[in-house]
mmCIF file of C-alpha atoms in Angstrom:
data_model
loop_
_atom_site.group_PDB
_atom_site.id
_atom_site.type_symbol
_atom_site.label_atom_id
_atom_site.label_comp_id
_atom_site.label_asym_id
_atom_site.label_seq_id
_atom_site.Cartn_x
_atom_site.Cartn_y
_atom_site.Cartn_z
ATOM 1 C CA MET A 1 -12.643 -18.024 70.072
ATOM 2 C CA ALA A 2 -14.678 -21.138 70.018
ATOM 3 C CA ASP A 3 -14.970 -23.422 67.111
ATOM 4 C CA GLY A 4 -17.609 -21.951 64.295
ATOM 5 C CA CYS A 5 -17.915 -18.540 66.652
ATOM 6 C CA GLY A 6 -17.006 -14.951 65.191
ATOM 7 C CA CYS A 7 -17.131 -13.634 68.472
ATOM 8 C CA THR A 8 -14.382 -11.036 69.534
ATOM 9 C CA GLY A 9 -13.875 -7.990 72.474
ATOM 10 C CA ILE A 10 -16.851 -8.214 74.365
ATOM 11 C CA ARG A 11 -19.162 -9.992 72.476
ATOM 12 C CA LYS A 12 -20.979 -13.029 73.241
ATOM 13 C CA CYS A 13 -22.963 -16.443 72.087
ATOM 14 C CA LEU A 14 -24.218 -19.242 73.583
ATOM 15 C CA LEU A 15 -20.847 -21.237 71.523
ATOM 16 C CA CYS A 16 -18.531 -19.258 73.438
ATOM 17 C CA GLU A 17 -19.942 -18.851 77.143
ATOM 18 C CA GLU A 18 -20.390 -22.452 77.297
ATOM 19 C CA ASN A 19 -17.083 -23.776 75.704
ATOM 20 C CA LYS A 20 -14.495 -20.576 76.973
ATOM 21 C CA LYS A 21 -15.843 -17.963 78.739
ATOM 22 C CA SER A 22 -17.240 -17.174 82.085
ATOM 23 C CA ASN A 23 -20.820 -15.735 82.289
ATOM 24 C CA ASN A 24 -19.654 -13.632 84.990
ATOM 25 C CA MET A 25 -18.208 -11.359 82.282
ATOM 26 C CA PHE A 26 -21.656 -10.617 80.454
ATOM 27 C CA ALA A 27 -22.894 -9.847 83.442
ATOM 28 C CA ASP A 28 -25.163 -7.293 83.401
ATOM 29 C CA LYS A 29 -23.753 -3.680 84.937
ATOM 30 C CA ARG A 30 -26.324 -1.561 84.223
ATOM 31 C CA SER A 31 -27.242 -0.019 87.501
ATOM 32 C CA LYS A 32 -30.742 2.789 86.087
ATOM 33 C CA LYS A 33 -33.522 1.764 85.838
ATOM 34 C CA THR A 34 -35.355 0.634 81.765
ATOM 35 C CA GLU A 35 -38.081 1.478 81.046
ATOM 36 C CA LYS A 36 -39.867 -0.379 78.349
ATOM 37 C CA TYR A 37 -42.493 0.165 75.484
ATOM 38 C CA GLU A 38 -43.600 -1.373 72.735
ATOM 39 C CA PHE A 39 -44.251 0.041 68.875
ATOM 40 C CA CYS A 40 -47.602 -0.388 67.497
ATOM 41 C CA ILE A 41 -46.617 -0.484 63.536
ATOM 42 C CA LEU A 42 -50.276 -0.103 62.686
ATOM 43 C CA CYS A 43 -50.429 3.404 64.471
ATOM 44 C CA GLY A 44 -46.726 4.634 64.551
ATOM 45 C CA GLU A 45 -47.167 4.711 69.000
ATOM 46 C CA THR A 46 -45.426 3.922 71.619
ATOM 47 C CA PHE A 47 -47.405 1.882 75.420
ATOM 48 C CA LEU A 48 -46.189 0.775 77.938
ATOM 49 C CA VAL A 49 -45.035 -2.727 78.148
ATOM 50 C CA GLY A 50 -48.122 -5.608 79.297
ATOM 51 C CA GLN A 51 -50.551 -3.017 78.021
ATOM 52 C CA GLU A 52 -51.867 -2.622 74.773
ATOM 53 C CA CYS A 53 -52.019 0.364 72.087
ATOM 54 C CA LEU A 54 -54.574 3.047 72.719
ATOM 55 C CA HIS A 55 -55.325 3.988 69.766
ATOM 56 C CA ARG A 56 -58.163 2.686 68.501
ATOM 57 C CA LYS A 57 -59.589 4.900 71.221
ATOM 58 C CA GLY A 58 -57.969 8.016 70.861
ATOM 59 C CA ILE A 59 -55.779 8.148 73.609
ATOM 60 C CA ASP A 60 -52.641 9.619 74.070
ATOM 61 C CA ASP A 61 -51.311 9.487 77.075
ATOM 62 C CA VAL A 62 -47.574 7.943 76.633
ATOM 63 C CA ASN A 63 -45.325 10.608 76.580
ATOM 64 C CA VAL A 64 -42.156 8.778 74.743
ATOM 65 C CA LYS A 65 -42.131 8.937 71.363
ATOM 66 C CA LEU A 66 -39.936 6.892 68.336
ATOM 67 C CA LYS A 67 -40.043 8.779 65.061
ATOM 68 C CA GLY A 68 -38.749 7.135 61.929
ATOM 69 C CA ILE A 69 -39.479 3.900 62.420
ATOM 70 C CA THR A 70 -42.162 2.440 59.141
ATOM 71 C CA VAL A 71 -42.730 -0.928 58.656
ATOM 72 C CA ILE A 72 -44.432 -2.869 55.725
ATOM 73 C CA GLN A 73 -45.915 -6.013 56.235
ATOM 74 C CA ASN A 74 -46.033 -8.599 53.775
ATOM 75 C CA PHE A 75 -43.796 -6.532 51.211
ATOM 76 C CA ILE A 76 -42.826 -10.215 49.405
ATOM 77 C CA ASN A 77 -45.458 -13.140 49.307
ATOM 78 C CA GLU A 78 -44.280 -16.769 50.663
ATOM 79 C CA ILE A 79 -43.175 -17.985 46.907
ATOM 80 C CA GLU A 80 -40.770 -15.008 46.841
ATOM 81 C CA GLU A 81 -39.769 -15.818 50.346
ATOM 82 C CA GLU A 82 -38.855 -19.129 49.667
ATOM 83 C CA THR A 83 -37.263 -18.061 46.104
ATOM 84 C CA ILE A 84 -35.138 -15.645 47.487
ATOM 85 C CA VAL A 85 -33.940 -17.793 50.532
ATOM 86 C CA ALA A 86 -32.594 -20.553 48.243
ATOM 87 C CA ASP A 87 -30.788 -17.947 45.912
ATOM 88 C CA ILE A 88 -28.849 -16.628 49.499
ATOM 89 C CA GLU A 89 -28.260 -20.077 50.930
ATOM 90 C CA LYS A 90 -25.827 -20.339 47.093
ATOM 91 C CA THR A 91 -23.657 -18.060 48.703
ATOM 92 C CA VAL A 92 -21.135 -19.252 51.499
ATOM 93 C CA TRP A 93 -22.182 -18.290 54.987
ATOM 94 C CA LYS A 94 -19.073 -16.302 57.171
ATOM 95 C CA PRO A 95 -19.471 -16.367 61.043
ATOM 96 C CA SER A 96 -20.102 -13.349 62.477
ATOM 97 C CA GLN A 97 -20.190 -11.977 65.991
ATOM 98 C CA SER A 98 -22.778 -12.159 68.769
ATOM 99 C CA GLY A 99 -23.874 -16.021 67.264
ATOM 100 C CA ARG A 100 -24.480 -14.964 64.018
ATOM 101 C CA ARG A 101 -23.558 -15.307 60.106
ATOM 102 C CA LYS A 102 -23.184 -13.455 57.654
ATOM 103 C CA GLN A 103 -22.609 -12.590 54.466
ATOM 104 C CA ASP A 104 -21.477 -8.764 52.485
ATOM 105 C CA PHE A 105 -21.988 -7.145 49.333
ATOM 106 C CA GLY A 106 -21.058 -3.803 49.464
ATOM 107 C CA PRO A 107 -17.429 -1.773 50.074
ATOM 108 C CA GLN A 108 -14.757 -3.238 52.574
ATOM 109 C CA VAL A 109 -14.699 0.074 55.098
ATOM 110 C CA ASN A 110 -12.299 0.846 57.404
ATOM 111 C CA PHE A 111 -14.317 2.911 59.801
ATOM 112 C CA LYS A 112 -11.577 4.167 62.102
ATOM 113 C CA LYS A 113 -9.415 5.250 58.810
ATOM 114 C CA ARG A 114 -12.601 6.078 57.057
ATOM 115 C CA LYS A 115 -11.442 4.524 54.011
ATOM 116 C CA LEU A 116 -13.234 3.085 51.341
ATOM 117 C CA LYS A 117 -11.965 -0.277 49.337
ATOM 118 C CA LEU A 118 -13.523 -0.874 46.247
ATOM 119 C CA ASN A 119 -11.963 -3.544 44.405
ATOM 120 C CA ASN A 120 -13.661 -6.367 45.755
ATOM 121 C CA PHE A 121 -17.048 -4.917 44.892
ATOM 122 C CA THR A 122 -18.867 -6.110 42.140
ATOM 123 C CA GLY A 123 -22.416 -5.139 43.279
ATOM 124 C CA LEU A 124 -25.469 -5.728 45.201
ATOM 125 C CA PRO A 125 -26.850 -9.678 44.339
ATOM 126 C CA GLN A 126 -28.963 -10.143 41.582
ATOM 127 C CA PHE A 127 -32.088 -11.755 43.763
ATOM 128 C CA SER A 128 -32.299 -8.000 45.179
ATOM 129 C CA LYS A 129 -32.358 -6.280 42.191
ATOM 130 C CA VAL A 130 -36.720 -7.034 42.283
ATOM 131 C CA LEU A 131 -36.406 -6.333 45.104
ATOM 132 C CA VAL A 132 -34.438 -2.444 44.977
ATOM 133 C CA GLU A 133 -37.412 -2.213 41.627
ATOM 134 C CA ARG A 134 -40.853 -2.907 44.275
ATOM 135 C CA MET A 135 -39.135 -0.059 46.851
ATOM 136 C CA TRP A 136 -38.536 2.635 44.056
ATOM 137 C CA ARG A 137 -42.238 1.809 42.570
ATOM 138 C CA THR A 138 -44.363 1.198 44.988
ATOM 139 C CA VAL A 139 -42.844 2.975 48.551
ATOM 140 C CA PRO A 140 -42.478 6.648 48.327
ATOM 141 C CA LEU A 141 -40.329 7.176 51.189
ATOM 142 C CA LEU A 142 -37.644 5.028 49.048
ATOM 143 C CA SER A 143 -38.627 6.472 45.876
ATOM 144 C CA ASP A 144 -35.069 7.797 45.233
ATOM 145 C CA PHE A 145 -33.417 4.782 47.864
ATOM 146 C CA GLN A 146 -29.675 3.809 45.958
ATOM 147 C CA PRO A 147 -28.293 1.022 48.096
ATOM 148 C CA VAL A 148 -24.606 0.488 47.933
ATOM 149 C CA GLU A 149 -24.600 -1.897 50.752
ATOM 150 C CA LEU A 150 -26.313 -4.762 51.123
ATOM 151 C CA CYS A 151 -25.523 -8.103 54.512
ATOM 152 C CA ASN A 152 -27.089 -10.780 54.953
ATOM 153 C CA LEU A 153 -27.477 -12.062 58.534
ATOM 154 C CA GLU A 154 -28.750 -14.999 59.697
ATOM 155 C CA TYR A 155 -29.741 -15.299 63.602
ATOM 156 C CA THR A 156 -30.410 -18.597 65.145
ATOM 157 C CA PRO A 157 -31.840 -19.359 68.646
ATOM 158 C CA ASP A 158 -28.988 -22.219 68.810
ATOM 159 C CA ARG A 159 -26.198 -19.729 69.055
ATOM 160 C CA GLY A 160 -28.022 -17.443 70.894
ATOM 161 C CA SER A 161 -27.698 -14.617 68.070
ATOM 162 C CA SER A 162 -27.900 -11.293 69.009
ATOM 163 C CA ILE A 163 -26.860 -7.858 68.406
ATOM 164 C CA ASP A 164 -25.587 -5.555 71.070
ATOM 165 C CA PRO A 165 -27.222 -1.725 71.268
ATOM 166 C CA HIS A 166 -25.051 0.413 68.616
ATOM 167 C CA PHE A 167 -25.650 3.188 66.001
ATOM 168 C CA ASP A 168 -25.062 2.672 61.978
ATOM 169 C CA ASP A 169 -22.047 4.387 61.056
ATOM 170 C CA PHE A 170 -22.926 8.320 60.214
ATOM 171 C CA TRP A 171 -19.598 8.655 57.852
ATOM 172 C CA VAL A 172 -20.627 6.433 55.470
ATOM 173 C CA TRP A 173 -24.338 5.274 55.680
ATOM 174 C CA GLY A 174 -26.843 7.477 54.587
ATOM 175 C CA GLU A 175 -30.053 8.947 56.106
ATOM 176 C CA ARG A 176 -32.375 5.751 56.167
ATOM 177 C CA LEU A 177 -31.373 1.680 56.851
ATOM 178 C CA VAL A 178 -33.591 -1.323 55.099
ATOM 179 C CA THR A 179 -34.406 -4.522 56.113
ATOM 180 C CA MET A 180 -36.507 -7.389 55.132
ATOM 181 C CA ASN A 181 -36.909 -9.895 57.614
ATOM 182 C CA LEU A 182 -37.207 -13.570 56.907
ATOM 183 C CA LEU A 183 -38.335 -16.869 58.373
ATOM 184 C CA SER A 184 -39.586 -15.460 61.453
ATOM 185 C CA ASP A 185 -40.785 -12.760 63.393
ATOM 186 C CA SER A 186 -38.759 -10.909 65.494
ATOM 187 C CA SER A 187 -38.539 -7.284 67.223
ATOM 188 C CA LEU A 188 -35.934 -4.527 66.887
ATOM 189 C CA THR A 189 -35.294 -2.566 70.238
ATOM 190 C CA PHE A 190 -33.906 0.665 69.851
ATOM 191 C CA SER A 191 -32.883 2.583 72.874
ATOM 192 C CA VAL A 192 -32.053 5.658 74.582
ATOM 193 C CA SER A 193 -30.041 6.695 77.761
ATOM 194 C CA GLY A 194 -31.740 9.721 80.410
ATOM 195 C CA ASP A 195 -30.166 10.935 83.410
ATOM 196 C CA THR A 196 -31.725 8.413 85.612
ATOM 197 C CA SER A 197 -32.957 5.765 83.893
ATOM 198 C CA ASN A 198 -32.931 3.690 80.215
ATOM 199 C CA ILE A 199 -35.978 3.663 77.740
ATOM 200 C CA GLU A 200 -36.110 0.615 76.000
ATOM 201 C CA VAL A 201 -38.651 0.532 72.564
ATOM 202 C CA SER A 202 -39.183 -3.196 70.940
ATOM 203 C CA VAL A 203 -40.650 -2.703 67.091
ATOM 204 C CA PRO A 204 -42.345 -6.065 65.743
ATOM 205 C CA MET A 205 -40.700 -6.956 62.948
ATOM 206 C CA PRO A 206 -43.129 -9.438 61.082
ATOM 207 C CA ARG A 207 -41.974 -12.372 58.830
ATOM 208 C CA ARG A 208 -41.501 -10.719 55.213
ATOM 209 C CA SER A 209 -41.963 -7.203 56.499
ATOM 210 C CA LEU A 210 -39.803 -4.598 55.492
ATOM 211 C CA ILE A 211 -38.574 -1.747 57.664
ATOM 212 C CA ILE A 212 -37.391 1.560 57.363
ATOM 213 C CA VAL A 213 -35.199 3.053 59.712
ATOM 214 C CA GLN A 214 -34.786 7.205 59.074
ATOM 215 C CA GLY A 215 -35.321 9.953 61.553
ATOM 216 C CA PRO A 216 -34.932 10.108 64.723
ATOM 217 C CA ALA A 217 -34.081 6.470 64.738
ATOM 218 C CA ARG A 218 -31.921 6.684 63.011
ATOM 219 C CA TYR A 219 -29.745 8.840 65.001
ATOM 220 C CA LYS A 220 -30.764 9.629 68.522
ATOM 221 C CA TRP A 221 -31.811 5.870 69.464
ATOM 222 C CA LYS A 222 -29.566 2.770 69.328
ATOM 223 C CA HIS A 223 -30.891 -0.355 67.755
ATOM 224 C CA ALA A 224 -30.600 -4.056 68.919
ATOM 225 C CA ILE A 225 -31.728 -7.736 68.209
ATOM 226 C CA LYS A 226 -32.015 -9.447 71.393
ATOM 227 C CA ARG A 227 -31.408 -12.737 71.803
ATOM 228 C CA GLN A 228 -34.748 -13.968 73.229
ATOM 229 C CA ASP A 229 -36.469 -12.478 70.837
ATOM 230 C CA ILE A 230 -34.823 -15.203 68.169
ATOM 231 C CA LEU A 231 -37.147 -17.799 68.250
ATOM 232 C CA SER A 232 -36.232 -19.366 65.382
ATOM 233 C CA ARG A 233 -34.152 -19.147 62.447
ATOM 234 C CA ARG A 234 -34.006 -15.356 60.777
ATOM 235 C CA ILE A 235 -32.472 -14.074 57.954
ATOM 236 C CA ALA A 236 -32.424 -10.302 57.789
ATOM 237 C CA VAL A 237 -31.485 -8.654 54.374
ATOM 238 C CA THR A 238 -30.296 -4.718 55.533
ATOM 239 C CA LEU A 239 -29.352 -2.185 52.464
ATOM 240 C CA ARG A 240 -28.267 0.548 53.263
ATOM 241 C CA GLU A 241 -27.376 3.687 51.447
ATOM 242 C CA LEU A 242 -24.276 6.082 51.540
ATOM 243 C CA ALA A 243 -23.859 9.869 53.912
ATOM 244 C CA GLN A 244 -24.413 13.038 51.723
ATOM 245 C CA ASP A 245 -20.885 13.510 51.492
ATOM 246 C CA PHE A 246 -20.935 10.565 48.687
ATOM 247 C CA CYS A 247 -24.102 11.721 47.290
ATOM 248 C CA GLU A 248 -23.900 14.927 44.562
ATOM 249 C CA GLY A 249 -22.029 17.827 45.218
ATOM 250 C CA GLY A 250 -19.865 16.291 48.194
ATOM 251 C CA LYS A 251 -16.652 16.014 48.444
ATOM 252 C CA SER A 252 -16.479 12.414 47.954
ATOM 253 C CA TYR A 253 -19.015 12.438 45.037
ATOM 254 C CA THR A 254 -16.691 10.489 42.442
ATOM 255 C CA VAL A 255 -16.017 7.252 44.964
ATOM 256 C CA GLY A 256 -20.171 7.726 45.506
ATOM 257 C CA TYR A 257 -21.050 7.891 41.733
ATOM 258 C CA GLU A 258 -18.673 4.832 40.962
ATOM 259 C CA LEU A 259 -19.910 2.808 44.012
ATOM 260 C CA ILE A 260 -23.946 3.508 42.686
ATOM 261 C CA LYS A 261 -23.415 2.309 39.627
ATOM 262 C CA THR A 262 -21.099 -0.812 40.896
ATOM 263 C CA ALA A 263 -23.838 -1.587 42.902
ATOM 264 C CA LEU A 264 -26.895 -1.270 40.775
ATOM 265 C CA SER A 265 -25.581 -3.587 38.485
ATOM 266 C CA PHE A 266 -26.896 -6.181 40.552
ATOM 267 C CA GLN A 267 -24.355 -8.614 38.896
ATOM 268 C CA GLY A 268 -22.594 -9.355 42.363
ATOM 269 C CA GLU A 269 -20.654 -11.954 44.194
ATOM 270 C CA SER A 270 -19.976 -11.909 47.931
ATOM 271 C CA VAL A 271 -17.175 -9.898 49.467
ATOM 272 C CA GLN A 272 -15.918 -13.349 51.009
ATOM 273 C CA VAL A 273 -16.498 -15.183 47.415
ATOM 274 C CA SER A 274 -14.702 -12.037 46.041
ATOM 275 C CA ILE A 275 -11.754 -11.882 47.544
ATOM 276 C CA ASN A 276 -10.570 -16.044 47.650
ATOM 277 C CA LYS A 277 -10.987 -15.683 44.320
ATOM 278 C CA GLU A 278 -8.202 -13.082 43.822
ATOM 279 C CA CYS A 279 -6.147 -14.646 46.036
ATOM 280 C CA GLU A 280 -6.680 -18.090 44.527
ATOM 281 C CA GLY A 281 -5.718 -16.179 41.155
#
């Protein structure tokens, strides 16, 4: 691992590529053809890269559908963005995988053992209260959204920041993934593998927009941030809700209830800060 780099395994950033690892390690070994589309955030249809969306003409000749994506432009204004970023910067950033830095506000999760550690979780950060309340009040899809985890991820072009195609865990995280995009425009790439080809759909994320991922986009399509889509510094504020097992009637409802109560106190410090205080104590 290069200095200032959080990459492990096959993950990479510009820092570890330049310092320790051969580019041959990261050669693209896919043999399938990739069909590339773009997503129109105005009508929700896809269109081939290099063309334009045909929704204004009432034509639908593309058979690739990406369902479960909602992009709300200008969810916050410029002054609010400046205030939120200033609040975020008060917390120490920790190096993460693939050239990212992160701040975690949520329970520590052991995905392999399917266990949650709650003792260092003190709630969502205070700045997120106004955002969550605005979601409840103005976005019908989120009127009952109860986030228990908030993760800030910083992407910069000088580190080659990215995130590989992946599914967010299904055991602990629920139906809706919600991300607010700060500081720069970017794109979220969804992909699915077919018998003979891979399909990619690029979803624009304008600066200060809110993107909601649910349904097929959550459970059937992997999502990623490509290195080439980070043109300047970007901060992603992602909120996650609990899976059904942790909700009322589920086998882990008692744990879920405590998590929600703690999260929505909006008095939290990052997990890293809480752990440091515990160690110092």
